[in-house]
mmCIF file of C-alpha atoms in Angstrom:
data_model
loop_
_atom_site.group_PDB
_atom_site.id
_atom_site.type_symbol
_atom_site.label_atom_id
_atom_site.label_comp_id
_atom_site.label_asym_id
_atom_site.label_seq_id
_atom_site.Cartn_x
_atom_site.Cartn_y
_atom_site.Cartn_z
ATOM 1 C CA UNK A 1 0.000 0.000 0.000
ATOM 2 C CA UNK A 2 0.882 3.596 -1.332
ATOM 3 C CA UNK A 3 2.030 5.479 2.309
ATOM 4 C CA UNK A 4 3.586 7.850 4.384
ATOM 5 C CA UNK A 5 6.176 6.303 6.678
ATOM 6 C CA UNK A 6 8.029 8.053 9.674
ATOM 7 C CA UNK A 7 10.514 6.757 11.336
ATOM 8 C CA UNK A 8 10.890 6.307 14.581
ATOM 9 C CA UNK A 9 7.852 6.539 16.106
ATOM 10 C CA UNK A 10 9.098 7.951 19.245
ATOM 11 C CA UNK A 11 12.546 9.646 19.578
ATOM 12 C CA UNK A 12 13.734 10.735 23.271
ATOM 13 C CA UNK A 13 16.789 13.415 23.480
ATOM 14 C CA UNK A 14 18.118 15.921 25.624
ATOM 15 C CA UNK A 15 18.509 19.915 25.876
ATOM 16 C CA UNK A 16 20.380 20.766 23.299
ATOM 17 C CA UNK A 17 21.151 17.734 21.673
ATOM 18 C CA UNK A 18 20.576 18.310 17.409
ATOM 19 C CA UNK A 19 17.903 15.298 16.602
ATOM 20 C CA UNK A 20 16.480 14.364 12.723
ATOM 21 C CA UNK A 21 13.295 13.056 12.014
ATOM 22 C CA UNK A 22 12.969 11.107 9.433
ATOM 23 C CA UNK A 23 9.818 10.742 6.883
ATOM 24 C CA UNK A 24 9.441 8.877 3.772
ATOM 25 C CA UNK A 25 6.552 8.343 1.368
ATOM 26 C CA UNK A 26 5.991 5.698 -1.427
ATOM 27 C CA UNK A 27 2.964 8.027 -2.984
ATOM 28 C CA UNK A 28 5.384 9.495 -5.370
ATOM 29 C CA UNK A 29 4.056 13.017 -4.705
ATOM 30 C CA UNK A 30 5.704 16.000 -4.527
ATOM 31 C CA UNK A 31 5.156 17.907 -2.151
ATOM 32 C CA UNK A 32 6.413 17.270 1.463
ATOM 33 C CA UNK A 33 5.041 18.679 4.773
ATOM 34 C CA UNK A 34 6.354 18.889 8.494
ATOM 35 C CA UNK A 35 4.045 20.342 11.092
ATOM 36 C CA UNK A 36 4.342 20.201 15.084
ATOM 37 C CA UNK A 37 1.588 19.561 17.205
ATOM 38 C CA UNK A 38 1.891 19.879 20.747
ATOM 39 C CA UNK A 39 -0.680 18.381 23.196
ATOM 40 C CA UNK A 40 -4.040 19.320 22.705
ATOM 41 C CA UNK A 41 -3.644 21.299 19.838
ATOM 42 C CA UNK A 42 -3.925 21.463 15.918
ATOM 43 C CA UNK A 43 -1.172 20.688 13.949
ATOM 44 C CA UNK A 44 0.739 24.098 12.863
ATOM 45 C CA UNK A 45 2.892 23.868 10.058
ATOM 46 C CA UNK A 46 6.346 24.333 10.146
ATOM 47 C CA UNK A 47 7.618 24.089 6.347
ATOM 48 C CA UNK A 48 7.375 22.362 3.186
ATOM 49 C CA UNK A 49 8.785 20.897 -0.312
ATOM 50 C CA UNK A 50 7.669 21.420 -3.575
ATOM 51 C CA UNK A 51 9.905 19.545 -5.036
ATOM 52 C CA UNK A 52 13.180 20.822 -4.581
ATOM 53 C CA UNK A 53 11.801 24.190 -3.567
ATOM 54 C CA UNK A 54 11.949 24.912 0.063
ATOM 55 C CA UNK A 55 8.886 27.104 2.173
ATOM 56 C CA UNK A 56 9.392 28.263 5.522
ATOM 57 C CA UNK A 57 6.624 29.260 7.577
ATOM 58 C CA UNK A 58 7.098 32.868 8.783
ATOM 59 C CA UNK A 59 6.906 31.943 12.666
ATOM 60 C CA UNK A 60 9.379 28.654 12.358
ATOM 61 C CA UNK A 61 12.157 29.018 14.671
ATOM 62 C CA UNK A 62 15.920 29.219 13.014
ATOM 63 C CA UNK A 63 16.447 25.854 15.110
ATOM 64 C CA UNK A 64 14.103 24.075 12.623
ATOM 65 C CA UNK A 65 15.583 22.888 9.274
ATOM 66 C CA UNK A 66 14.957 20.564 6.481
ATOM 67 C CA UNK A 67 16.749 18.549 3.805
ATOM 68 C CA UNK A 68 14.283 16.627 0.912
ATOM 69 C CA UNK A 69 17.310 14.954 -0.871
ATOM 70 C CA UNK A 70 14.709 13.103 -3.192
ATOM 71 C CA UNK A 71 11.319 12.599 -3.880
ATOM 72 C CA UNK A 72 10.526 10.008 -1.550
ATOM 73 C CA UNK A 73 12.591 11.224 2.167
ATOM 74 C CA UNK A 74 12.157 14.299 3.788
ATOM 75 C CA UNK A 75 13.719 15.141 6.974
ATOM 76 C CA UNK A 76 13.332 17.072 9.830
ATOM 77 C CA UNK A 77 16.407 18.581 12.011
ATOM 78 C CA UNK A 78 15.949 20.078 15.318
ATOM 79 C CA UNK A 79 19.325 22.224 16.363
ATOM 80 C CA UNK A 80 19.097 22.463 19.521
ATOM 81 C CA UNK A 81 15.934 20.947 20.917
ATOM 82 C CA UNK A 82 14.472 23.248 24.239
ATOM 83 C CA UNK A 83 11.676 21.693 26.194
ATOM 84 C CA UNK A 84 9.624 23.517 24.439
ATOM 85 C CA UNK A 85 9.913 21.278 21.082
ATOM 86 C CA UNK A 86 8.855 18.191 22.554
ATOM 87 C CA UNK A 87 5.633 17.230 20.536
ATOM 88 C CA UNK A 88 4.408 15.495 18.104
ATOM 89 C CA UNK A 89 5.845 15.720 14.767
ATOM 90 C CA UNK A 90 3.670 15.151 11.387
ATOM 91 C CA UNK A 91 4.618 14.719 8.045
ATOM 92 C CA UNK A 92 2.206 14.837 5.348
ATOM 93 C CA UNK A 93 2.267 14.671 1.362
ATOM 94 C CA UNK A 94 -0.007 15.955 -1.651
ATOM 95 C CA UNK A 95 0.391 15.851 -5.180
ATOM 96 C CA UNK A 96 0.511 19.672 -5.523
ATOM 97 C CA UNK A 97 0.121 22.704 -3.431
ATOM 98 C CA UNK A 98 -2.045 24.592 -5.912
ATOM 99 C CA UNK A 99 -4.979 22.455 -6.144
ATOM 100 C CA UNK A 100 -7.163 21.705 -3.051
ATOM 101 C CA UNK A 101 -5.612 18.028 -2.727
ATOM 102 C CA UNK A 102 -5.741 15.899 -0.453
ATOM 103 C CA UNK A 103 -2.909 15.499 2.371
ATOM 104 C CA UNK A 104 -1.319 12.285 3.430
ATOM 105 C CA UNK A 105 -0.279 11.990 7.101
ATOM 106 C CA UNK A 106 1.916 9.816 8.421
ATOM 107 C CA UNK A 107 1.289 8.382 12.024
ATOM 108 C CA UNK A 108 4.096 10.969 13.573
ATOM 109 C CA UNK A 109 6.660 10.851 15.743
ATOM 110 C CA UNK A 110 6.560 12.144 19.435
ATOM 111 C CA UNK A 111 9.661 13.779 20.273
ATOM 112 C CA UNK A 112 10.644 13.870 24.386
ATOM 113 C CA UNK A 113 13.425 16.549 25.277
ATOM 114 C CA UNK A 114 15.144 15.602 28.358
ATOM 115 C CA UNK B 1 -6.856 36.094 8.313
ATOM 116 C CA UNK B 2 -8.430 33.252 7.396
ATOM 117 C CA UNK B 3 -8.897 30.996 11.407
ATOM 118 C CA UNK B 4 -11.324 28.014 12.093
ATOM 119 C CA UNK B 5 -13.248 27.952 15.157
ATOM 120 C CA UNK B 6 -14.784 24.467 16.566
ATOM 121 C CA UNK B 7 -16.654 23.810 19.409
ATOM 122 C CA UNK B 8 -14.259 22.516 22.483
ATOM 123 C CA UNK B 9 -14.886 18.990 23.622
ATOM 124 C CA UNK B 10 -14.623 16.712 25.282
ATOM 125 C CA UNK B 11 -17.808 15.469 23.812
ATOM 126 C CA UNK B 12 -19.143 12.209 25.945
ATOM 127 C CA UNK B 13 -21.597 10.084 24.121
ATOM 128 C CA UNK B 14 -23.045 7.037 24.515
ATOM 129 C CA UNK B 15 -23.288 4.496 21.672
ATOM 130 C CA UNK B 16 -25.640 4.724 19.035
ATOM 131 C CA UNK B 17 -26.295 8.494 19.621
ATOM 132 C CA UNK B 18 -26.013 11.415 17.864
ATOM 133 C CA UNK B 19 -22.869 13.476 17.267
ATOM 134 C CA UNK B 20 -22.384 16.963 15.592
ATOM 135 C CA UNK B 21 -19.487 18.760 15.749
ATOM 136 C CA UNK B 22 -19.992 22.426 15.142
ATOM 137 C CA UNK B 23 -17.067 23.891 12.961
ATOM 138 C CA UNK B 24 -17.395 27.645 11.428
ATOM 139 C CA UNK B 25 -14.876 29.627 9.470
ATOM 140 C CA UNK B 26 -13.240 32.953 8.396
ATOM 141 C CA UNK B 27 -11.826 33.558 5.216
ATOM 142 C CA UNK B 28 -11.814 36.105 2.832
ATOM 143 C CA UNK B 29 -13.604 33.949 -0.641
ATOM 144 C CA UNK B 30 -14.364 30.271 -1.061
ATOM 145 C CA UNK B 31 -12.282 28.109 0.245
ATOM 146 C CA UNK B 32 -12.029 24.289 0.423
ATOM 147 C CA UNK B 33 -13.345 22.310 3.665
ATOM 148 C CA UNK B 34 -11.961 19.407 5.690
ATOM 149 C CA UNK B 35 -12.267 17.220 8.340
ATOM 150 C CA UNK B 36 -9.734 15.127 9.681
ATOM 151 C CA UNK B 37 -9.951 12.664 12.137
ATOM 152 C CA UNK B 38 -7.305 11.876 14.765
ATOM 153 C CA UNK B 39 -7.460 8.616 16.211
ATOM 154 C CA UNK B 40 -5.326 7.529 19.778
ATOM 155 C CA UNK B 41 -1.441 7.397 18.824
ATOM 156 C CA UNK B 42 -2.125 7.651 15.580
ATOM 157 C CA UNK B 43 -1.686 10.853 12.629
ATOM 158 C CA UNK B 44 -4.748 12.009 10.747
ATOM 159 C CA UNK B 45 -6.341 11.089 8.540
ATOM 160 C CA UNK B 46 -8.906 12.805 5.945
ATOM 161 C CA UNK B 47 -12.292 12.047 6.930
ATOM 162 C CA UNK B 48 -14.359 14.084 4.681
ATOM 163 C CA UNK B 49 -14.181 17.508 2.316
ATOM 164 C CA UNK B 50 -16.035 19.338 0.487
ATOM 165 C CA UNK B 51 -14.857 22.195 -2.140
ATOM 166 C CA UNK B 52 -17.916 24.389 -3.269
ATOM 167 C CA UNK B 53 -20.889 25.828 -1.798
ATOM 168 C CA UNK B 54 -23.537 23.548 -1.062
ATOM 169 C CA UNK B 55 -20.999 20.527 -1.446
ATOM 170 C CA UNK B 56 -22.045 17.423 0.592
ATOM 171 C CA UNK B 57 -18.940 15.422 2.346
ATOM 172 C CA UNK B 58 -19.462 11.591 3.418
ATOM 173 C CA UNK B 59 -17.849 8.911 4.463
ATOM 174 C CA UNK B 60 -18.254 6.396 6.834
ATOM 175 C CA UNK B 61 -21.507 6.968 7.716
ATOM 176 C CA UNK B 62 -20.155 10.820 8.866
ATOM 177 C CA UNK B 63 -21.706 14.083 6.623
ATOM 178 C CA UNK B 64 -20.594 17.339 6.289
ATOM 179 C CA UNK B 65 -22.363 20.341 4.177
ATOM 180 C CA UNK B 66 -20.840 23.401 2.936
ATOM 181 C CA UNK B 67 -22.970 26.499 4.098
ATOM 182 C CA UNK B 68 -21.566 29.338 2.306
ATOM 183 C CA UNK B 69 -24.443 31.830 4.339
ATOM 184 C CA UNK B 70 -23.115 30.920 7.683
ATOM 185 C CA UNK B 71 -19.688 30.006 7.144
ATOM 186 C CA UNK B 72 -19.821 26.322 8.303
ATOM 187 C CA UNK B 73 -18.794 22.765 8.295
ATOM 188 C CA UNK B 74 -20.616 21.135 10.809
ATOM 189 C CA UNK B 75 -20.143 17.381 11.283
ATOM 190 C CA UNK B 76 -22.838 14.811 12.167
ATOM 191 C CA UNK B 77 -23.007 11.050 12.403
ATOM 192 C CA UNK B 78 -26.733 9.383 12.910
ATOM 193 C CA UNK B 79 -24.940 6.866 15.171
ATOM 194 C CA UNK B 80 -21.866 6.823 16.765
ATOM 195 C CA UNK B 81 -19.793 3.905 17.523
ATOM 196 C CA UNK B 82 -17.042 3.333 20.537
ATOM 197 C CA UNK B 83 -14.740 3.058 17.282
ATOM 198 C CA UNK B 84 -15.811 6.528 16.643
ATOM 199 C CA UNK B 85 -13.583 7.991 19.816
ATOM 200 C CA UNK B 86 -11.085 10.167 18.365
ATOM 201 C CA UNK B 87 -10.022 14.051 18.006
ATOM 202 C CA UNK B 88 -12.114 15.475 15.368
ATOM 203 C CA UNK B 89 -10.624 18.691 13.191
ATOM 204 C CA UNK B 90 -11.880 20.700 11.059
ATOM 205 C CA UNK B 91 -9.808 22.606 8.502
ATOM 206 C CA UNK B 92 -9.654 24.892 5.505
ATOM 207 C CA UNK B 93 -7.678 25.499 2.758
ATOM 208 C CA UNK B 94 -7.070 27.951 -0.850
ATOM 209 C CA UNK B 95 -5.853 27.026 -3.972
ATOM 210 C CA UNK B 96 -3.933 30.643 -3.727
ATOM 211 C CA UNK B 97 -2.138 29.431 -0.028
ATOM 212 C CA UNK B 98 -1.066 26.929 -1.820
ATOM 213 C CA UNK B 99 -2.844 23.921 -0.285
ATOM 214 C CA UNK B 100 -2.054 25.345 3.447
ATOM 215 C CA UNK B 101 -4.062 23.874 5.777
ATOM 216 C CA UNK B 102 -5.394 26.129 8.656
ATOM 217 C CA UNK B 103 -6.945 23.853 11.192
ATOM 218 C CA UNK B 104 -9.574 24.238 13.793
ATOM 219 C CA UNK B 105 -8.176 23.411 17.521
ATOM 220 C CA UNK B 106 -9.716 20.450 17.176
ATOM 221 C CA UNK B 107 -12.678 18.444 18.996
ATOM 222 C CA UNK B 108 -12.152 15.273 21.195
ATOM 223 C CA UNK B 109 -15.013 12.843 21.160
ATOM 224 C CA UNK B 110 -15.065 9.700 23.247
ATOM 225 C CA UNK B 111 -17.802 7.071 22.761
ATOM 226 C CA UNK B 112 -19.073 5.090 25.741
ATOM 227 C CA UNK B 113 -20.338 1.393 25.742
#
C-alpha cells in the first residue's frame, strides 16, 4: 500500500542535543510537509517541499531545518531541541500545493526533550 | 486572516447516539473544507471535504455540508460507535495558499459502551 512512513515513532533526546526526524513516502508526490503539534492542539505547520523548492513558515524558529534529498525522504532537524519542542511531529504529502488536494499523514513521531 | 473555530470537547456520548461537531470559518472567498480525524497514537487522517458551496462530504456513515451563508462545516453522524472515539478537526484550505491547511483546535469525542 501507497504510504507515508516516519521513522521512529518515538525519539527521546536531551537539551540541546541536534535530533532528525525522518519521513518517507511511497505516494510518489511532490510535495512534502512537516508540522508540530503539541498536546491538545492542531497541527501548525512548520515548512514544506515542492519539489526541490523549500517554504518556511514565517513563525518557524531558526532551530528548525529541512533537507528533501529526493522525492521520496524528507527530513526534519531540530538544532538544539528546548523543552519547548517536545511534541508530536507530522509529516504529510499531496500531489501539488495549488490544487485543493488531499494530504497524506503519516502516524508521527513524538519527540521527548530531556 | 483566514482561522477556524470548533466547538471545544470533550464530547461524551453514549453508543448509538447522535454526534455533531460544530465547525465555522473565516476567510476572505471560497475556500475548500476538511475534516480530519485523529485517532489515539495515531496521525490524521482525511475524513471528509467538500470544495464548493452547497458541497455534501461523506464517508463512513459521517456528513458534512458546505454552508456558504453561515460560514460552516458542521459534522454529524446518525450513530456513533465506541470506534468513533477520536479528536475530530476541522480545517480549511485555498488554492492561492497553496494547499495550506489552517486547522480548527480540534474536537475530542469519546464514545461510551
Amino acid at each position: 500500500d501507497a504510504m507515508v512512513i516516519q521513522n521512529p515513532r518515538y525519539q527521546v533526546t536531551q537539551f540541546g542535543k541536534p535530533v532528525t526526524l525522518s519521513c518517507s513516502q511511497t505516494l510518489n508526490h511532490n510535495v512534502m510537509y512537516w508540522y508540530q503539534q503539541k498536546s491538545s492542539q492542531a497541527p501548525k505547520l512548520l515548512f514544506h517541499y515542492y519539489d526541490k523548492d523549500f517554504n518556511n513558515e514565517a513563525d518557524t524558529p531558526d532551530n528548525f531545518q529541512s533537507r528533501r534529498p529526493n522525492t521520496s525522504f524528507c527530513f526534519l532537524d531540530i538544532r538544539s531541541p528546548g523543552l519547548g519542542d517536545a511534541a508530536m511531529y507530522l509529516c504529510a504529502t499531496s500531489r501539488e500545493p495549488r490544487e485543493n488536494n488531499e494530504q497524506f499523514f503519516g502516524p508521527g513521531t513524538r519527540l521527548t526533550v530531556l | 486572516g483566514d482561522s477556524v473555530t470548533q466547538m471545544e470537547g470533550p464530547v461524551t456520548l453514549s453508543e448509538e447516539a447522535f454526534l455533531t461537531i460544530n465547525c465555522t470559518y473565516t476567510a476572505t472567498g471560497y475556500p475548500s473544507l476538511f475534516w480530519y480525524v485523529q485517532y489515539p497514537g495515531e496521525g490524521l487522517q482525511l475524513l471528509l471535504k467538500a470544495t464548493k458551496a452547497d458541497d455534501k462530504g461523506s464517508n463512513k456513515g459521517f456528513e458534512a455540508t458546505y454552508r456558504k451563508e453561515t460560514t460552516s462545516f458542521h459534522l454529524e453522524k446518525g450513530s456513533v460507535q465506541v470506534s468513533d472515539s477520536a479528536v475530530y478537526f476541522c480545517a480549511l484550505t485555498f488554492k492561492a495558499a497553496g494547499n495550506k491547511l489552517t486547522f480548527g483546535g480540534g474536537t475530542r469525542v469519546l464514545v461510551k459502551p
